[in-house]
Short mmCIF file of C-alpha atoms and ligand atoms in Angstrom, two decimals:
data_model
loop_
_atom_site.label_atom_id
_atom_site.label_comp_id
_atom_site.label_asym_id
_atom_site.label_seq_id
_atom_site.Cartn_x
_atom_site.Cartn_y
_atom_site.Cartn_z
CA UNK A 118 5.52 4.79 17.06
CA UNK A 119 3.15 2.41 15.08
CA UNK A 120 3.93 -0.75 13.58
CA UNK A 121 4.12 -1.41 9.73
CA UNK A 122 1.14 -3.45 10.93
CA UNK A 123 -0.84 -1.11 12.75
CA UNK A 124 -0.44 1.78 10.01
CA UNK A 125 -2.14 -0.42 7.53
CA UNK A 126 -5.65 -0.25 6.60
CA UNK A 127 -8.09 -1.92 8.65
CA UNK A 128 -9.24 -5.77 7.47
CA UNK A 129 -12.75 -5.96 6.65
CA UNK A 130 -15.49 -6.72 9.45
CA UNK A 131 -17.68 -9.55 9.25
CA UNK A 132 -20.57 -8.59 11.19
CA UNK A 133 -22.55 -11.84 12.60
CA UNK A 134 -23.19 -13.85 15.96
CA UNK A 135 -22.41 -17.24 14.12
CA UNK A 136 -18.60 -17.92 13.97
CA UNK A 137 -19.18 -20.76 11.97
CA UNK A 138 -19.96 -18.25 9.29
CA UNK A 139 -17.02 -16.19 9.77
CA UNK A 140 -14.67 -19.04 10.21
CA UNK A 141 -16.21 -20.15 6.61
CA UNK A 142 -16.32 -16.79 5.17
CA UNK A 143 -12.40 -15.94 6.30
CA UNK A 144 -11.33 -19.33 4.84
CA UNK A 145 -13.04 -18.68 1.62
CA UNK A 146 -11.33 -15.37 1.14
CA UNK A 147 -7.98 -15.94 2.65
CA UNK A 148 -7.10 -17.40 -0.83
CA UNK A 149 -7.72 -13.93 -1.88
CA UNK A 150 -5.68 -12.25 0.89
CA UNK A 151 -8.40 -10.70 2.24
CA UNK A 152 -8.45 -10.70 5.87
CA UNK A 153 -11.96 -10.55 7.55
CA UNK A 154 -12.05 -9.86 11.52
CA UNK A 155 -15.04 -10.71 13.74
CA UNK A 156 -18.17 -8.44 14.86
CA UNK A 157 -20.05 -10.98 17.14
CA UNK A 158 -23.16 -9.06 16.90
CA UNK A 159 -26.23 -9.32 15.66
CA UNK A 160 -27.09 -8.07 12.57
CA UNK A 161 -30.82 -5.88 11.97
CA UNK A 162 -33.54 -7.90 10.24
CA UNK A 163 -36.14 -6.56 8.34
CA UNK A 164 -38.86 -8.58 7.09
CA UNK A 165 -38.59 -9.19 3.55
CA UNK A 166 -38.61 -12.28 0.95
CA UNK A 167 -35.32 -10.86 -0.33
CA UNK A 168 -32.19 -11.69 1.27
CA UNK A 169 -30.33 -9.21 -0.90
CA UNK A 170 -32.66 -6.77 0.68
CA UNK A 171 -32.18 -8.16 4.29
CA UNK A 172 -28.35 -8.32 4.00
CA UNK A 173 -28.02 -4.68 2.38
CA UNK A 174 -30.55 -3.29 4.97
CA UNK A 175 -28.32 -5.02 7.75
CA UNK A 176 -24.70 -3.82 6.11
CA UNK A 177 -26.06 -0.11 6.49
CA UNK A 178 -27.29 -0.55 9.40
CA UNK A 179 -24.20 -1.81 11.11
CA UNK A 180 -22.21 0.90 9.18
CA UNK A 181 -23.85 3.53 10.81
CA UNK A 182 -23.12 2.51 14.08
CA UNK A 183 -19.98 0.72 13.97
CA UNK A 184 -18.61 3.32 10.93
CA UNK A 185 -15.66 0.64 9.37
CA UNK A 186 -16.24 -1.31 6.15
CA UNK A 187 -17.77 -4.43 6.59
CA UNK A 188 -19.36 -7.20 5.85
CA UNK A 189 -23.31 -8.76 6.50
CA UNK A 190 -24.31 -11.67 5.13
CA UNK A 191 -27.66 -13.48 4.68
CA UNK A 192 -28.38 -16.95 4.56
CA UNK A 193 -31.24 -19.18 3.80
CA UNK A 194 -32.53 -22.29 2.83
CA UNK A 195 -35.23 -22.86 -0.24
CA UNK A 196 -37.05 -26.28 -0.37
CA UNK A 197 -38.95 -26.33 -4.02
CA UNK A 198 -42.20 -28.30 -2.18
CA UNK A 199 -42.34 -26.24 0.26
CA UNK A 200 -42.91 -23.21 -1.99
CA UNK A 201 -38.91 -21.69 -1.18
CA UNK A 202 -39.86 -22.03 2.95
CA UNK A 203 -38.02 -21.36 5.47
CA UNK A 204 -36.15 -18.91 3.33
CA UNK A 205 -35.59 -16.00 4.88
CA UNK A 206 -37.06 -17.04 7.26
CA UNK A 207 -34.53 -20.11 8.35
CA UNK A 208 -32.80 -18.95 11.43
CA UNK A 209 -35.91 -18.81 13.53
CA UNK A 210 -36.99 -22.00 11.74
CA UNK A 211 -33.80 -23.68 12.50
CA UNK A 212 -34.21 -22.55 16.24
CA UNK A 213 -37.67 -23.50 16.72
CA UNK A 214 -38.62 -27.07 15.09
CA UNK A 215 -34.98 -27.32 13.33
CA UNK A 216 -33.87 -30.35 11.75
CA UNK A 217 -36.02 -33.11 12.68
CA UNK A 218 -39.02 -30.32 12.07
CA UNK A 219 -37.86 -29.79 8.43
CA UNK A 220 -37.39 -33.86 7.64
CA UNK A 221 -40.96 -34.27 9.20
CA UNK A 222 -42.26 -32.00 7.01
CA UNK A 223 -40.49 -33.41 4.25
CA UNK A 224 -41.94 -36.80 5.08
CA UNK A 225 -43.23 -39.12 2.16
CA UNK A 226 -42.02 -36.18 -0.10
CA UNK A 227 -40.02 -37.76 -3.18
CA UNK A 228 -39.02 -34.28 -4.80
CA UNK A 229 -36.47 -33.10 -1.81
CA UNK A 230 -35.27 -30.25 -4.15
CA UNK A 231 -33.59 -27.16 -2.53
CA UNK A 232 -31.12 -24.43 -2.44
CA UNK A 233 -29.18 -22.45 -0.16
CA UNK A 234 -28.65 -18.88 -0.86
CA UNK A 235 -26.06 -16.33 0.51
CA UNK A 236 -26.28 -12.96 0.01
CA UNK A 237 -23.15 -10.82 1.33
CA UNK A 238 -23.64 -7.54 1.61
CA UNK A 239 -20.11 -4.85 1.51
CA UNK A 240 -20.66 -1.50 3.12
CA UNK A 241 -18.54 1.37 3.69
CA UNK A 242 -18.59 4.87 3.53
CA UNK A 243 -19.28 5.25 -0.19
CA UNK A 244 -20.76 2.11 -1.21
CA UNK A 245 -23.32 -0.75 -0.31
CA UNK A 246 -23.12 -3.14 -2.70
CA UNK A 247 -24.46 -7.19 -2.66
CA UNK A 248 -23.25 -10.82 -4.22
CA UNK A 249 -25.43 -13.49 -3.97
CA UNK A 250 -24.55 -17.03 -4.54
CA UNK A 251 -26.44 -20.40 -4.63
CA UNK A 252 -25.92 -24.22 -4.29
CA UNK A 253 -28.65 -26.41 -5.56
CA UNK A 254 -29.03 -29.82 -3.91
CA UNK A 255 -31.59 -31.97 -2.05
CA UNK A 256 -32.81 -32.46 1.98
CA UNK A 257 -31.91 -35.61 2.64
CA UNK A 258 -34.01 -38.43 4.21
CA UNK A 259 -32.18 -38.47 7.63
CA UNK A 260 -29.47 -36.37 9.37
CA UNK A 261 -25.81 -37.18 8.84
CA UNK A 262 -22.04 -36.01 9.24
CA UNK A 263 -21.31 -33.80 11.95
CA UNK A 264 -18.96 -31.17 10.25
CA UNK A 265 -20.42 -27.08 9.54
CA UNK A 266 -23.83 -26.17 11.10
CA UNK A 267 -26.96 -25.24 10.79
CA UNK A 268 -28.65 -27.21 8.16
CA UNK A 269 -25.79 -29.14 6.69
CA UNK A 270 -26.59 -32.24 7.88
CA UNK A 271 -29.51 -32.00 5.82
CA UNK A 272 -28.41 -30.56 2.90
CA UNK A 273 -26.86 -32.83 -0.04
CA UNK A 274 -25.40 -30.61 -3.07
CA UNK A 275 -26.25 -31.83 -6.41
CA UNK A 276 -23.62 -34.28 -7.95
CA UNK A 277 -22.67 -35.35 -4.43
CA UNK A 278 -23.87 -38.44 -1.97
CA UNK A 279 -22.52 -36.61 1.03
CA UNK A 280 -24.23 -33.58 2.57
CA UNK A 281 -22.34 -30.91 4.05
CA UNK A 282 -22.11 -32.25 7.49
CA UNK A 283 -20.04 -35.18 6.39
CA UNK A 284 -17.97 -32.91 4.23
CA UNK A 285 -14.44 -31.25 5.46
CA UNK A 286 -14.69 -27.94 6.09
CA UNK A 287 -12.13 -26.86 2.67
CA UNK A 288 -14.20 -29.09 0.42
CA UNK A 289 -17.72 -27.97 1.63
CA UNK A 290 -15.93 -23.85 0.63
CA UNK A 291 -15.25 -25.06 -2.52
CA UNK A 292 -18.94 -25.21 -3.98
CA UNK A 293 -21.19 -23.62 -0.90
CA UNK A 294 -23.21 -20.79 -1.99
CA UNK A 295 -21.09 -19.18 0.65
CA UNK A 296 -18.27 -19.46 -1.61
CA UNK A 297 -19.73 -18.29 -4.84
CA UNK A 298 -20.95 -15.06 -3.51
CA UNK A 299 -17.76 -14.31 -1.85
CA UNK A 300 -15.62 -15.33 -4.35
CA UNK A 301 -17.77 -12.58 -6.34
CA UNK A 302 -17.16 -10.14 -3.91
CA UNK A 303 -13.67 -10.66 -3.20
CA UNK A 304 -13.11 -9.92 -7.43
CA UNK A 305 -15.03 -7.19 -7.02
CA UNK A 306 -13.41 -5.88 -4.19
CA UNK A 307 -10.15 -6.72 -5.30
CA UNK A 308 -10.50 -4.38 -8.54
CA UNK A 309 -11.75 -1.63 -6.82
CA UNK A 310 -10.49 -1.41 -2.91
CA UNK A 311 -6.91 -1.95 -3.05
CA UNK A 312 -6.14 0.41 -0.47
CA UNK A 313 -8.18 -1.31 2.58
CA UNK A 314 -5.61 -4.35 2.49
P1 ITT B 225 -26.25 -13.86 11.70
O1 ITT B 225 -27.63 -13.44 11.20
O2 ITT B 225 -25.89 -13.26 13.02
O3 ITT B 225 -25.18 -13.70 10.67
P2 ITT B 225 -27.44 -16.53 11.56
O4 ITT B 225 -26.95 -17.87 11.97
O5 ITT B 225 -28.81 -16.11 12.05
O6 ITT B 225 -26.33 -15.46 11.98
P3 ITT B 225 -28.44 -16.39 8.82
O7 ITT B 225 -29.68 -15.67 9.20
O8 ITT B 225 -27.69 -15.89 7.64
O9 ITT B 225 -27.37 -16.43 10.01
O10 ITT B 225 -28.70 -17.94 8.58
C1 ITT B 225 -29.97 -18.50 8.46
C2 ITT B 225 -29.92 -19.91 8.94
O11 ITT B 225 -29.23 -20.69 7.98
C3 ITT B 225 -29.19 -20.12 10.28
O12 ITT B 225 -29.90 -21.07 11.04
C4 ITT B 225 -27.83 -20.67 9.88
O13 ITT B 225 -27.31 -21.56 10.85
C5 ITT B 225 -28.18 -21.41 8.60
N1 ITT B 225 -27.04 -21.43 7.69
C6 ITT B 225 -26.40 -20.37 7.15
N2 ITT B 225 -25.37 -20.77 6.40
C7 ITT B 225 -25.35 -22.11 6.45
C8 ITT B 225 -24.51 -23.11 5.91
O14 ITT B 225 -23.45 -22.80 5.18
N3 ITT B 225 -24.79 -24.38 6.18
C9 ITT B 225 -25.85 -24.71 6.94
N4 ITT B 225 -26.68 -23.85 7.51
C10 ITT B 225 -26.43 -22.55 7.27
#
């Protein structure tokens, strides 16, 4: 016979090959009780300037293989001199001349504005729907902390002196554009998809 447990609804899938992402994302939304499980793959990318377009494109996607809800989410990082590069494009920038490339471009630059977008896309059967959520801040002039990934050590949110590297993981998912979009979500989902939980 099943468990109590096993006869209830599936959690939500979070569909991505970075755990720091889903370690973030689950933290974020376990003060909603919504429990996320991990897809370690890697989600489709079209080319696009949109990552609400890249995430939603990616959500399908995996929904019509995989065929449970879920969630994709998009990230990317928009310098203001640098005309909103890398963008969508920051994953392959971040592999190829990564941080130190980004600070030498960046180089003798006094405006070091920026933000980092999220866009998390929910799919399921009926619906594919999107949040997106931003932090504003600044690049900093050299790399620091060694907490999160990717470009936090380079990234210092407005009204702070630390960037997100040198920031504790709960503090950094209290204002991360991460948070805002899936804070968003989970409200949204919340209203609407009782039944799932
Ligand atoms: P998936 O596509 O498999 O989810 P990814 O790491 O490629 O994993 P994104 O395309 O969304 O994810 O991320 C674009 C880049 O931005 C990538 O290099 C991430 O490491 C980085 N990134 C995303 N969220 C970040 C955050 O909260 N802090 C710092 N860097 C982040």
């Amino acid at each position: 016979m099943l468990s109590k447990e096993e006869l209830k609804q599936p959690s939500i899938l979070f569909v991505s090959k970075n755990k720091n992402k889903f370690i973030e994302a689950s933290y974020i939304l376990s003060s909603f009780n919504i429990k996320l499980e991990w897809a370690p793959y890697s989600k489709l990318e079209i080319q696009s300037s949109s990552l609400t377009d890249i995430a939603s494109f990616a959500a399908k996607n995996a929904f019509e293989s995989i065929k449970k809800p879920l969630i994709v989410e998009d990230d990317g990082l928009f310098i203001k001199v640098l005309k909103g590069f890398p963008g969508p494009f920051s994953s392959y920038v971040y592999s190829t001349i990564g941080l130190n490339g980004i600070l030498k471009l960046m180089e003798g630059v006094d405006d070091r504005e920026c933000f980092f977008e999220s866009a998390v896309a929910f799919c399921d059967q009926n619906i594919n729907k999107v949040f997106v959520g931003r932090v504003y801040g600044e690049i900093s002039r050299v790399i620091k902390g060694s907490y999160g990934f990717g470009f936090d050590p380079i990234f210092i949110p407005k009204g702070e002196n630390l960037t997100f590297a040198e920031m504790p993981l709960n503090y950094k998912c209290s204002i991360s554009h991460r948070a805002v979009a899936l804070r968003d979500f989970a409200k949204w989902f919340l209203k609407n998809f009782k039944y799932y939980l």
